[in-house]
Coordinates of C-alpha atoms and ligand atoms in Angstrom, one line a residue:
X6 CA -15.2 7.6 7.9
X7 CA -15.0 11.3 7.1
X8 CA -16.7 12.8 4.4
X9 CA -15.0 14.7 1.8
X10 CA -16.5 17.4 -0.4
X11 CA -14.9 20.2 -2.7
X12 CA -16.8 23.2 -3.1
X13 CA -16.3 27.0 -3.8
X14 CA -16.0 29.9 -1.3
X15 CA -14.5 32.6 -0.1
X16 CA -12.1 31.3 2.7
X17 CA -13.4 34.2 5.2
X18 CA -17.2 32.7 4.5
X19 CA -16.4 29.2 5.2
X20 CA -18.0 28.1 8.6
X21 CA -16.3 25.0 9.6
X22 CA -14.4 24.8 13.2
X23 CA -11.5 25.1 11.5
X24 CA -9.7 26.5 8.9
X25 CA -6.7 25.5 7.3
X26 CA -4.8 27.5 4.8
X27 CA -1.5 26.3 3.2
X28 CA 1.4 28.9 2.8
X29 CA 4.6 28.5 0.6
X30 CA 7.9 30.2 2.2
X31 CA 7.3 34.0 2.1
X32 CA 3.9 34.2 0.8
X33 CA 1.3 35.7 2.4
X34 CA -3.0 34.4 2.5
X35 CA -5.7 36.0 1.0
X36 CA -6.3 39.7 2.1
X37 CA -9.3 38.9 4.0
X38 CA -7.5 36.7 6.2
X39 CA -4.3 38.9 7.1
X40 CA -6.2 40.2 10.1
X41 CA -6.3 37.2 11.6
X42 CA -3.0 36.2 10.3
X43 CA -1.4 39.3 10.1
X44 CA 0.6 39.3 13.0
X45 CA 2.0 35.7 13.2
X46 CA 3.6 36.6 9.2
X47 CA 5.4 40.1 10.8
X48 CA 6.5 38.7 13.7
X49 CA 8.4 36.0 12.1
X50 CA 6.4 33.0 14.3
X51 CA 5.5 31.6 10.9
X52 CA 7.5 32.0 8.0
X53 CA 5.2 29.0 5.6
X54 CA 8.7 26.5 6.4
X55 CA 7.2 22.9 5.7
X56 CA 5.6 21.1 8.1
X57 CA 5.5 24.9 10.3
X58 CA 1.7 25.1 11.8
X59 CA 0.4 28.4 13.6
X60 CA -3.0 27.9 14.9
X61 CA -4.9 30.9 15.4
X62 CA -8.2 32.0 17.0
X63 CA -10.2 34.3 14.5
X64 CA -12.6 36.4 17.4
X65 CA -15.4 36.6 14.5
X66 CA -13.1 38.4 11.9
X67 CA -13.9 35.4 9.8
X68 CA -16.8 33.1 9.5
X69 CA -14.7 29.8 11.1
X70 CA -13.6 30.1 14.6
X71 CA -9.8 28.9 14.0
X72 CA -7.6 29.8 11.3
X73 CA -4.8 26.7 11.1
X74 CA -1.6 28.5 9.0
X75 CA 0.5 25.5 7.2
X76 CA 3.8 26.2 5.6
X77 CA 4.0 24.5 2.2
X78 CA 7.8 24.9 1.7
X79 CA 8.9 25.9 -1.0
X80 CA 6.6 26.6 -4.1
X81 CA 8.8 25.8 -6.9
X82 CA 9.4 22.1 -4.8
X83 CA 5.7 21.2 -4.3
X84 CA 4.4 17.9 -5.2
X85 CA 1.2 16.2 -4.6
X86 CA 3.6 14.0 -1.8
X87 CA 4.0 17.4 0.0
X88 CA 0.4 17.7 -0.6
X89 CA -0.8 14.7 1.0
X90 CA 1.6 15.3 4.0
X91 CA 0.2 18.7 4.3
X92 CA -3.8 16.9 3.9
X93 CA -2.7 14.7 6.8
X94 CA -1.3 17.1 8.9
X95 CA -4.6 19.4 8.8
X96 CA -6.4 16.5 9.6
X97 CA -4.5 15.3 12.5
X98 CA -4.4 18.6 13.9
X99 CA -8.2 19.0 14.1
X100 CA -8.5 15.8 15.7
X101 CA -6.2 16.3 18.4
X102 CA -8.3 19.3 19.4
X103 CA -11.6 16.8 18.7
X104 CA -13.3 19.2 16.2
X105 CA -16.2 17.8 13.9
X106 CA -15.5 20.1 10.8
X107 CA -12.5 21.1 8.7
X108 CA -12.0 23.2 5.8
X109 CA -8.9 23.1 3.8
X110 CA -7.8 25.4 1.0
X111 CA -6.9 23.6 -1.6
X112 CA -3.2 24.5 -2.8
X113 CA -2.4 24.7 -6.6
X114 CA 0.6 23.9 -8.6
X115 CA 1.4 24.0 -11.9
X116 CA 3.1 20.9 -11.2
X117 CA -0.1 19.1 -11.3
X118 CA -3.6 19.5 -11.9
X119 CA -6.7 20.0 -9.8
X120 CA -8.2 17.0 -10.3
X121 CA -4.6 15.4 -8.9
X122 CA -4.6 17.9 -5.9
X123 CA -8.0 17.0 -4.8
X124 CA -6.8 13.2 -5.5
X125 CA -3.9 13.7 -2.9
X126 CA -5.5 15.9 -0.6
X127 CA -8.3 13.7 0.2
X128 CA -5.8 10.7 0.3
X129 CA -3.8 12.5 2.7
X130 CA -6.6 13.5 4.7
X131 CA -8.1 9.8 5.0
X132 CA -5.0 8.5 5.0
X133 CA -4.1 10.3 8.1
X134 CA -6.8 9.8 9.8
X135 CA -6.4 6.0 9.4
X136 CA -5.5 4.6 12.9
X137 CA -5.6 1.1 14.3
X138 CA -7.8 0.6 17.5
X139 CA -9.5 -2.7 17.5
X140 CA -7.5 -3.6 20.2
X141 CA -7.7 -0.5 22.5
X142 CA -10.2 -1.0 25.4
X143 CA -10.0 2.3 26.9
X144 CA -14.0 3.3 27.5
X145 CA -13.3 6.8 27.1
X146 CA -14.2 8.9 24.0
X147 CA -10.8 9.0 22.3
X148 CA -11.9 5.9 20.7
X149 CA -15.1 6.9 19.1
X150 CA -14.4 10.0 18.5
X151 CA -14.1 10.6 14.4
X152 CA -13.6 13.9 12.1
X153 CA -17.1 14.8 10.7
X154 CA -16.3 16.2 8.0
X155 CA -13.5 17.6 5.2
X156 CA -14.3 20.5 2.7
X157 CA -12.1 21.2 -0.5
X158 CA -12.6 24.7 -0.5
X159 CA -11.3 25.3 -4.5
X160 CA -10.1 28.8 -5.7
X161 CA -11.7 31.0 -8.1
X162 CA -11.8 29.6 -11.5
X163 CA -11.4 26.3 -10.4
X164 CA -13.3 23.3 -11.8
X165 CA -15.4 21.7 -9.7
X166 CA -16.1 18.7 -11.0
X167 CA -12.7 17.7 -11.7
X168 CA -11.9 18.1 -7.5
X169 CA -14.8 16.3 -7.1
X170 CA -13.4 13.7 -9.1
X171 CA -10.0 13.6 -7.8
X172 CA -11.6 13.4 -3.9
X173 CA -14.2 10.8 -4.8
X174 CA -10.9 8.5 -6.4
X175 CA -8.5 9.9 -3.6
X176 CA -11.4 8.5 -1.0
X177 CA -11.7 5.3 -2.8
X178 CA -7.5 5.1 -3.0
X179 CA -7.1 5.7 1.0
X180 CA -10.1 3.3 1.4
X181 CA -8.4 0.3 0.0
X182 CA -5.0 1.4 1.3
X183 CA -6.5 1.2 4.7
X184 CA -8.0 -1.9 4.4
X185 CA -5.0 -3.2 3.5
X186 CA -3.4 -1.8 6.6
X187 CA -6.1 -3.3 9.1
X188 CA -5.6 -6.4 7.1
X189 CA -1.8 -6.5 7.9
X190 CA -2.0 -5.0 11.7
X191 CA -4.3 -7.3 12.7
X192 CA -2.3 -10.0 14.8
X193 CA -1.9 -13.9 13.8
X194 CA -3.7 -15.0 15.7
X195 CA -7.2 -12.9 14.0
X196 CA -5.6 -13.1 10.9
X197 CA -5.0 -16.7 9.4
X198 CA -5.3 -17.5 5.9
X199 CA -9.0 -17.9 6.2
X200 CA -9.6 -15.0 7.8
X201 CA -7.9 -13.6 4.6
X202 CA -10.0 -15.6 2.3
X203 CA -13.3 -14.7 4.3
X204 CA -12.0 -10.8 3.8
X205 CA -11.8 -11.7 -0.6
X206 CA -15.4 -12.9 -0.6
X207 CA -16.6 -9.6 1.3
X208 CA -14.6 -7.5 -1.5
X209 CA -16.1 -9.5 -4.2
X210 CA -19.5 -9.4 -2.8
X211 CA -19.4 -5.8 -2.2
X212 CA -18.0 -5.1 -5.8
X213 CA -19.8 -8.0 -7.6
X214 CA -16.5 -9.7 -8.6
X215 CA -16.1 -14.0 -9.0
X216 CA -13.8 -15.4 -5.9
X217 CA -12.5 -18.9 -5.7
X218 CA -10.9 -20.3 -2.1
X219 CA -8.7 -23.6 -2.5
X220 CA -8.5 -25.3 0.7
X221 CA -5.4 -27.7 1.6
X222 CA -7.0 -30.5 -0.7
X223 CA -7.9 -27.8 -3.8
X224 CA -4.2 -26.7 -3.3
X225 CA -2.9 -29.7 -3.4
X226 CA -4.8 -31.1 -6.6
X227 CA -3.8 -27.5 -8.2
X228 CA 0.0 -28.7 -8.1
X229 CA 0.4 -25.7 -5.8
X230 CA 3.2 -27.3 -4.6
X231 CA 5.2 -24.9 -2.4
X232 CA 2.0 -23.7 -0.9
X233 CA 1.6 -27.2 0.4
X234 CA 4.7 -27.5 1.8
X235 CA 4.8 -24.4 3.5
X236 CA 1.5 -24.2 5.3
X237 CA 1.9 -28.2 5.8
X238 CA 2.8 -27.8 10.0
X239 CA 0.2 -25.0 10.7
X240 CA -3.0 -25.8 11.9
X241 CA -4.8 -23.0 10.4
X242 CA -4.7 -24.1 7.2
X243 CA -3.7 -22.9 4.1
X244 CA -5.4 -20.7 1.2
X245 CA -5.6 -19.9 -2.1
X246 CA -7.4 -17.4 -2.8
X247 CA -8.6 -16.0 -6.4
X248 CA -10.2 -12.6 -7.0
X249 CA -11.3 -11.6 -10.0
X250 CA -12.6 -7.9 -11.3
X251 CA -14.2 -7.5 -14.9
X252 CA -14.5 -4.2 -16.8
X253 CA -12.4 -4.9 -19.6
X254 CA -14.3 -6.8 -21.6
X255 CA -12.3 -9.5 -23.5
X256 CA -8.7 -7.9 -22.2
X257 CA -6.2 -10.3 -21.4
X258 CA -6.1 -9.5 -17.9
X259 CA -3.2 -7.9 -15.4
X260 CA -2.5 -10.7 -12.9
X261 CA -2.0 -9.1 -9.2
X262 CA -0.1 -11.5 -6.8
X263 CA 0.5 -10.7 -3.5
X264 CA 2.6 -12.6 -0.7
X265 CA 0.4 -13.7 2.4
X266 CA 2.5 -15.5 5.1
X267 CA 0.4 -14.6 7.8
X268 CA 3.1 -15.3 10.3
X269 CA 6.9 -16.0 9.5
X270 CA 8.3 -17.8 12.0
X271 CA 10.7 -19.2 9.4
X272 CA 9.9 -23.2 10.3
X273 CA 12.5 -25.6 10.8
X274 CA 15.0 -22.5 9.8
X275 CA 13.7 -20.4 12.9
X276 CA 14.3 -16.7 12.9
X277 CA 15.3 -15.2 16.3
X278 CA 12.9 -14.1 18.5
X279 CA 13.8 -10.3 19.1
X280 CA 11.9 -8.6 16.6
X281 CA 9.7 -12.1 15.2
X282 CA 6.5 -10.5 16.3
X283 CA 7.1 -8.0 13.2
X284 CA 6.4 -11.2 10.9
X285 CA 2.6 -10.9 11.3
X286 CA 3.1 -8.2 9.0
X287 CA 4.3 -11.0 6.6
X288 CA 1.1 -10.9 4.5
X289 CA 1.1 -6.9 3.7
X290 CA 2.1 -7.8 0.1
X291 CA -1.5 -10.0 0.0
X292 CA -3.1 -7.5 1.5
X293 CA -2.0 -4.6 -0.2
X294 CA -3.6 -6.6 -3.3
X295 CA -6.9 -7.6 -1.5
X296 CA -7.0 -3.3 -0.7
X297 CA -6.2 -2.8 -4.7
X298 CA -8.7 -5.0 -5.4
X299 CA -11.3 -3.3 -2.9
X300 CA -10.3 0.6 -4.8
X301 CA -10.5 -0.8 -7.9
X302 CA -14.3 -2.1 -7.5
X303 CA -15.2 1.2 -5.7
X304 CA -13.9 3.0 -9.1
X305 CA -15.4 0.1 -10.8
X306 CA -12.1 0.7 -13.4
X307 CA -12.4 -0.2 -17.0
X308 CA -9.8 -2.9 -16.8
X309 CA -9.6 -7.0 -16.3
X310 CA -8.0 -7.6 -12.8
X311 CA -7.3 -10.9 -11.1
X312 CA -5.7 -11.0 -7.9
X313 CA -3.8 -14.2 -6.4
X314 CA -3.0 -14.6 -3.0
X315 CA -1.2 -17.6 -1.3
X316 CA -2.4 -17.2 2.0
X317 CA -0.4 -19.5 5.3
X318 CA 1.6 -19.8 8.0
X319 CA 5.1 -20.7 8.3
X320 CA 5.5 -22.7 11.1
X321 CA 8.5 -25.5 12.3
X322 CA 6.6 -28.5 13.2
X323 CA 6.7 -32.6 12.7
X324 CA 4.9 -32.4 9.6
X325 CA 7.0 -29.1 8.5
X326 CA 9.5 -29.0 5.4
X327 CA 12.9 -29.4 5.8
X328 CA 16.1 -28.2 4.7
X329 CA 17.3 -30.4 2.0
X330 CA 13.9 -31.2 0.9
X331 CA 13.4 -31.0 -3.0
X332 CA 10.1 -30.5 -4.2
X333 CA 8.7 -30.3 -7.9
X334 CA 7.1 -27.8 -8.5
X335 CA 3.9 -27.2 -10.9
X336 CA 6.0 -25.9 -13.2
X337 CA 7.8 -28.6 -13.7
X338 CA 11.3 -27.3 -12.0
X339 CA 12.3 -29.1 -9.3
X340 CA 13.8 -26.6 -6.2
X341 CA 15.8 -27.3 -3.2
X342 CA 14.9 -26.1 -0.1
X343 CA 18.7 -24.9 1.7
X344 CA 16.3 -22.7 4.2
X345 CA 12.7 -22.8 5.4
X346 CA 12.9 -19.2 6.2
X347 CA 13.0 -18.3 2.5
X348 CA 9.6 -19.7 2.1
X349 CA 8.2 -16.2 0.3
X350 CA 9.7 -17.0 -2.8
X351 CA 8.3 -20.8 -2.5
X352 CA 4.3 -19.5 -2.5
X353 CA 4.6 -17.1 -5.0
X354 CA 6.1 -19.6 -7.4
X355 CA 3.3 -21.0 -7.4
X356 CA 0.7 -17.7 -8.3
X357 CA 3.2 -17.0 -10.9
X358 CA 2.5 -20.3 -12.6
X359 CA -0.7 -20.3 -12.1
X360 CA -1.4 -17.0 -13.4
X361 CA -0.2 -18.6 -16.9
X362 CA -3.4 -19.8 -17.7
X363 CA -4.6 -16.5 -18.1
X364 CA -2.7 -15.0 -20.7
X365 CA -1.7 -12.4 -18.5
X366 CA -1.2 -8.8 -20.0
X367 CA 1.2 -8.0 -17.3
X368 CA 1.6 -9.9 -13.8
X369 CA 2.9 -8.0 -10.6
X370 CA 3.9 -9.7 -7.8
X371 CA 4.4 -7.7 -4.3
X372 CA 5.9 -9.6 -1.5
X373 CA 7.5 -8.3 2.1
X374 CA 10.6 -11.1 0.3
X375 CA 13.7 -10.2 1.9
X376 CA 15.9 -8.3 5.0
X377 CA 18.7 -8.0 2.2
X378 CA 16.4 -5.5 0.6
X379 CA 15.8 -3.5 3.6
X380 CA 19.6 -3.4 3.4
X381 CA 20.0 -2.3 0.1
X382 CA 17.3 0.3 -0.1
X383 CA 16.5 1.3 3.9
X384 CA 12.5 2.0 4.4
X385 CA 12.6 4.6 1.6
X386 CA 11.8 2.7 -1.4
X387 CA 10.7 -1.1 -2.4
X388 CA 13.0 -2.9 -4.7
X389 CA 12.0 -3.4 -8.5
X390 CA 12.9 -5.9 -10.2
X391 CA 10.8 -7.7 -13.7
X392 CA 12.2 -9.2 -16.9
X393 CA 10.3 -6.1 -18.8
X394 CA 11.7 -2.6 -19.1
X395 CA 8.6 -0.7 -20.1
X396 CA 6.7 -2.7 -17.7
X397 CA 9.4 -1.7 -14.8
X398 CA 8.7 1.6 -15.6
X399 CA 5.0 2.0 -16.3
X400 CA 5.2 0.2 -12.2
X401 CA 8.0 3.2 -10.9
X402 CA 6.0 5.7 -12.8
X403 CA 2.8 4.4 -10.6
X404 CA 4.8 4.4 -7.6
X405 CA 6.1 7.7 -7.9
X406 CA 2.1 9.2 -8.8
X407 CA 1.3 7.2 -5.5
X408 CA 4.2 8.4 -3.2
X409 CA 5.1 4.9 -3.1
X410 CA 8.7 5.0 -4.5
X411 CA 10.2 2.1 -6.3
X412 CA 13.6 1.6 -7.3
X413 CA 14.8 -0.5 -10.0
X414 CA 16.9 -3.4 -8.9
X415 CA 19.1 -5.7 -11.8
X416 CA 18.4 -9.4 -12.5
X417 CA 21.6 -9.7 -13.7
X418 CA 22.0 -13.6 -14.8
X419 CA 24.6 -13.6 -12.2
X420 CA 22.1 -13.9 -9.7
X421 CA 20.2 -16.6 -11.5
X422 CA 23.9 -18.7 -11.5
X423 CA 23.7 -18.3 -7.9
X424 CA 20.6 -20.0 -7.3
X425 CA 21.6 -23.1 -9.5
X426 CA 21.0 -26.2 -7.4
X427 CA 23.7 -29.1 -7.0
X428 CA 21.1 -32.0 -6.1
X429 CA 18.0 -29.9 -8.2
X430 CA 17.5 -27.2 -10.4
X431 CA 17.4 -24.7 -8.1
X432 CA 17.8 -24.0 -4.7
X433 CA 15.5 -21.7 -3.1
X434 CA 18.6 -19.1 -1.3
X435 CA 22.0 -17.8 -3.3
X436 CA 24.0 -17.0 0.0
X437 CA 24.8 -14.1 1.4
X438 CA 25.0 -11.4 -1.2
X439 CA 22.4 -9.8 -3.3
X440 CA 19.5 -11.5 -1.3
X441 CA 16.8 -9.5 -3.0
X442 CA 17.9 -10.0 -6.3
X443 CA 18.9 -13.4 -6.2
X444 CA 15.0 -14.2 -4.7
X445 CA 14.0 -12.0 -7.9
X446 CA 16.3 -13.9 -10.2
X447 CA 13.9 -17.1 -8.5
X448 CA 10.5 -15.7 -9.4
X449 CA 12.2 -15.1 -13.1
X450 CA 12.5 -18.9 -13.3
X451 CA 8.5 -19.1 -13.1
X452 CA 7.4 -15.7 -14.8
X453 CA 6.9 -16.7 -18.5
X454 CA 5.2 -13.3 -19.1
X455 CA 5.8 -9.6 -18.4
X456 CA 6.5 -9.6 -14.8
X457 CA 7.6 -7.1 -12.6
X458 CA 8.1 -7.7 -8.7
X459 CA 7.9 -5.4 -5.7
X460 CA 9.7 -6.5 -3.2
X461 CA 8.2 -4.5 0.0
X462 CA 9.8 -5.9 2.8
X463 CA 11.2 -2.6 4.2
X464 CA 8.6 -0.2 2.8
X465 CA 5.2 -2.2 4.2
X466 CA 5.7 -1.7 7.5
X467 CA 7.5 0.6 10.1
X468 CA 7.7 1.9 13.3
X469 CA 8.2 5.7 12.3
X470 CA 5.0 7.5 10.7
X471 CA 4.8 10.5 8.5
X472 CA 1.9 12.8 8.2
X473 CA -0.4 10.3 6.7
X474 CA 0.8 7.4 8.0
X475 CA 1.0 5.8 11.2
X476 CA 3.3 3.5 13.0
X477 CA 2.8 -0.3 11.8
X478 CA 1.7 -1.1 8.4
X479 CA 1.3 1.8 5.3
X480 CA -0.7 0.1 3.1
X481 CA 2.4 -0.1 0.0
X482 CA 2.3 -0.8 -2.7
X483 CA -1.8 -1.1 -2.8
X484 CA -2.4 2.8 -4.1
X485 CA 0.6 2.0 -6.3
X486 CA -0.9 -0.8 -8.0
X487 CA -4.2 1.1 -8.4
X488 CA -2.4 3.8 -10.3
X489 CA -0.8 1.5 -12.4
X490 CA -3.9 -0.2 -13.3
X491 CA -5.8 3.5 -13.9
X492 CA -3.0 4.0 -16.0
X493 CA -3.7 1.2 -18.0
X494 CA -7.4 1.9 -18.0
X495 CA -6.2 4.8 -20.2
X496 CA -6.5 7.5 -17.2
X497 CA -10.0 7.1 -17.3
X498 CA -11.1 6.0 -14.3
Ligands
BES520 N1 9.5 -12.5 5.4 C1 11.0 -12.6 5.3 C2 11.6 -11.3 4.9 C3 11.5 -10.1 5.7 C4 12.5 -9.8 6.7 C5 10.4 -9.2 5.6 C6 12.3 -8.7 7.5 C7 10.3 -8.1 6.4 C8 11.3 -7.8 7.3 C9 11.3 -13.7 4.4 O1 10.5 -14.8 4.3 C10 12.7 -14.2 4.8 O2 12.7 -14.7 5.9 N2 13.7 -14.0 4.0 C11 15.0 -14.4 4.3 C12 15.5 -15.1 3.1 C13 16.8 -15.8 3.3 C14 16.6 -17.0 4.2 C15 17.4 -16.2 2.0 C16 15.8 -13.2 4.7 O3 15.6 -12.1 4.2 O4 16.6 -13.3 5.6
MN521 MN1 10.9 -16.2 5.8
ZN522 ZN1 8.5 -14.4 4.9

């Protein structure tokens, strides 16, 4: 894991192997450094374009041996996303040529404030450093190979100890987000539901928080109903697994649920194969909470936190559900199954209910639910959806803070008429149209509190990268969540 520190200096003083200097579109560095830089600005080969990176060789004209130029774009434009990409980028860069030690200059903006640069550029950095190997058996040291070491090298004037603060919870944000992306990589056949579970009682032990595993029998006797039926045909078994953080004293607390099918064949309802290995990532909403849930004991955040995750497999089988099959759920409402493949919305009916008992302050439930919203929205954003405006918002606002964008979907009743049942109340699909909002307008019939959902299925996952993250699964919505919940700690985390 590299180490991240913010400190002072002169940029011609700093001795790391490399570095790296951020430039906006026609601005120039630092005097001391336009002898090494000089040239590259006249001639044109760099003109601070983002994404543009001129790596130059310093011959002792400054104390680091390589001088990494990295156009910002431009300034009026810059965010703390551009920010992370750049963070990632720099990183990347310095491990393709192996180095040990990299300084950054921080950029400022009066978009946003130190503390939130240091926050993004340290979760850039770790972010992009984040790759998945555990499976690679090459003996050769591209493996073991890590970054040493990041500096935050802060302008004049600058306060310290809000970078350091903004690194420390930038480090903790990538740290969770990257858990949850091992958690979701790791194939089926590692990662069952009790694998899952056996990951929740290292969080809690680590971060001193209460866990509680139901097993098949627990699940059934807890009237986790669609749970049951689900993970009925798989022979690793189902779990239910419930985390729970403390710093809010008395609080009612914010109820984090998270979808964990930890492969998605679709049962009896089989998906085709092209493609069906991309199911193992079926769990990411699950583990984006479990990576939440490891951040927010790292920050140790003033807030009451319980996390829910119905962990199983979805597997065809002679013991499997069925099409047609009508099964009462704890609730009380009785739903018909028309397709085994829409067994997302079937588990997290049953968090949502649970999570009643606690007098939730707000519940959010994030779920890789449905193609139709991959449709609707591409990879660019995960669909909203909640029966609570100002809850729907304070979740976008998070999403946009993380670089995790949301976009607010309706639950028009519409969609709940199309999920009426003929033979039971409901039926668990409403055809062809509106697929993500139609499973929305389903969770609706068991939220019975302020609820928003995250419906991640195209967002999670991916087989094209940006600076920070890699091919396979991003972590979303876990830094998301954590914002929202520092949010609600008052910003003071
Ligand atoms: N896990 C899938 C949704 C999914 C599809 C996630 C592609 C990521 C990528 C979910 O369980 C599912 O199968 N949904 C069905 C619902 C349908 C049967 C109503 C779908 O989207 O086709
Ligand atoms: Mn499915
Ligand atoms: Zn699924």
């Amino acid at each position: 894991m590299v180490r991240i520190a913010t400190r002072h200096s002169a940029l011609e003083e700093v001795a790391a192997d490399l570095v790296a200097v951020g430039l906006f579109e026609g601005e120039q560095p630092p005097a001391p450094l336009m002898e090494v830089a000089g040239d590259a600005l006249s001639s044109g080969d760099f003109s601070g374009k983002r994404g543009e990176t001129t790596l130059l060789y310093t011959r002792d004209a400054v104390s680091s041996p390589r001088l990494l130029l990295l156009g910002l774009g431009d300034r009026a434009a810059f965010t703390t996303e551009r920010l992370r990409c750049a963070a990632g980028t720099v990183v990347r860069r310095a491990r393709s040529a192996k180095l040990q030690s990299v300084a950054f200059a921080l950029p400022a903006s009066e978009g946003f404030s130190v503390r939130e640069a240091a926050q993004a550029a340290a979760e850039g950095a770790a972010l992009g450093l984040y790759r998945f190997t555990s499976y690679k058996t090459d003996t050769g040291n591209s493996n073991t190979y890590e970054l040493e070491s990041l500096d935050l090298i802060l302008a004049e004037g600058t306060d310290e100890s809000e970078a350091s603060r903004g690194a420390e919870v930038g480090a903790a944000m990538a740290a969770g987000a990257n858990l949850a992306r091992s958690l979701a990589n790791e194939p089926s056949n590692t990662a069952t539901p009790e694998y899952l579970a056996r990951q929740a009682r290292e969080i809690a032990a680590r971060h001193g928080m209460d866990v509680e595993i139901l097993d098949r029998s627990g699940i059934e006797a807890a009237d986790l109903v669609g749970l049951a039926a689900v993970g009925r045909s798989s022979a690793n078994e189902p779990r239910f697994i419930v985390l729970e953080h403390r710093g809010g004293g008395d609080e009612s607390p914010v109820v984090l649920v998270g979808k964990a099918v930890t492969f998605d064949s679709g049962g009896i309802s089989i998906k085709p194969s092209a493609g069906m290995e991309d199911m193992k990532f079926d769990m990411s909403g699950g583990a984006a909470v479990l990576g939440a849930m490891e951040t927010i004991g790292t920050l140790g955040l003033a807030v009451n936190v319980v996390a829910l995750v119905p962990a199983t497999e979805n597997l065809p089988g002679g013991s499997a559900f069925k099409p047609g099959d009508v099964l009462r759920m704890g609730s009380g409402k009785t739903v018909e199954i028309l397709s085994t493949d829409a067994e997302g919305r079937l588990i997290l009916a049953d968090a949502l209910t649970y999570a009643r008992r606690y007098d939730p302050a707000a519940v959010i439930d994030c779920a890789t639910l449905t193609g139709a919203c991959i449709v609707a929205l591409g990879h660019h954003a995960s669909g909203l959806m909640g029966n609570d405006e100002d809850l729907i918002s304070e979740v976008q606002f998070a999403g946009e803070r993380a670089g995790e964008r949301a976009w607010h979907l309706p639950l028009f009743e519409e969609y709940t008429e199309q999920i009426k049942g003929d033979t039971a109340d409901i039926k668990n699909t409403g055809g062809r149209y509106g697929g993500a909002l139609t499973a929305g307008a389903f969770l609706k019939e068991f939220a019975a509190y302020p609820w928003a959902h995250l419906d991640v299925a195209g967002t999670a996952f991916g087989k094209k990268g940006n600076p920070y993250t890699p091919k396979g699964a991003t972590g979303t919505p876990a830094r998301s969540l954590v914002e929202f919940l520092i949010g609600r700690a008052g910003g003071n985390e």
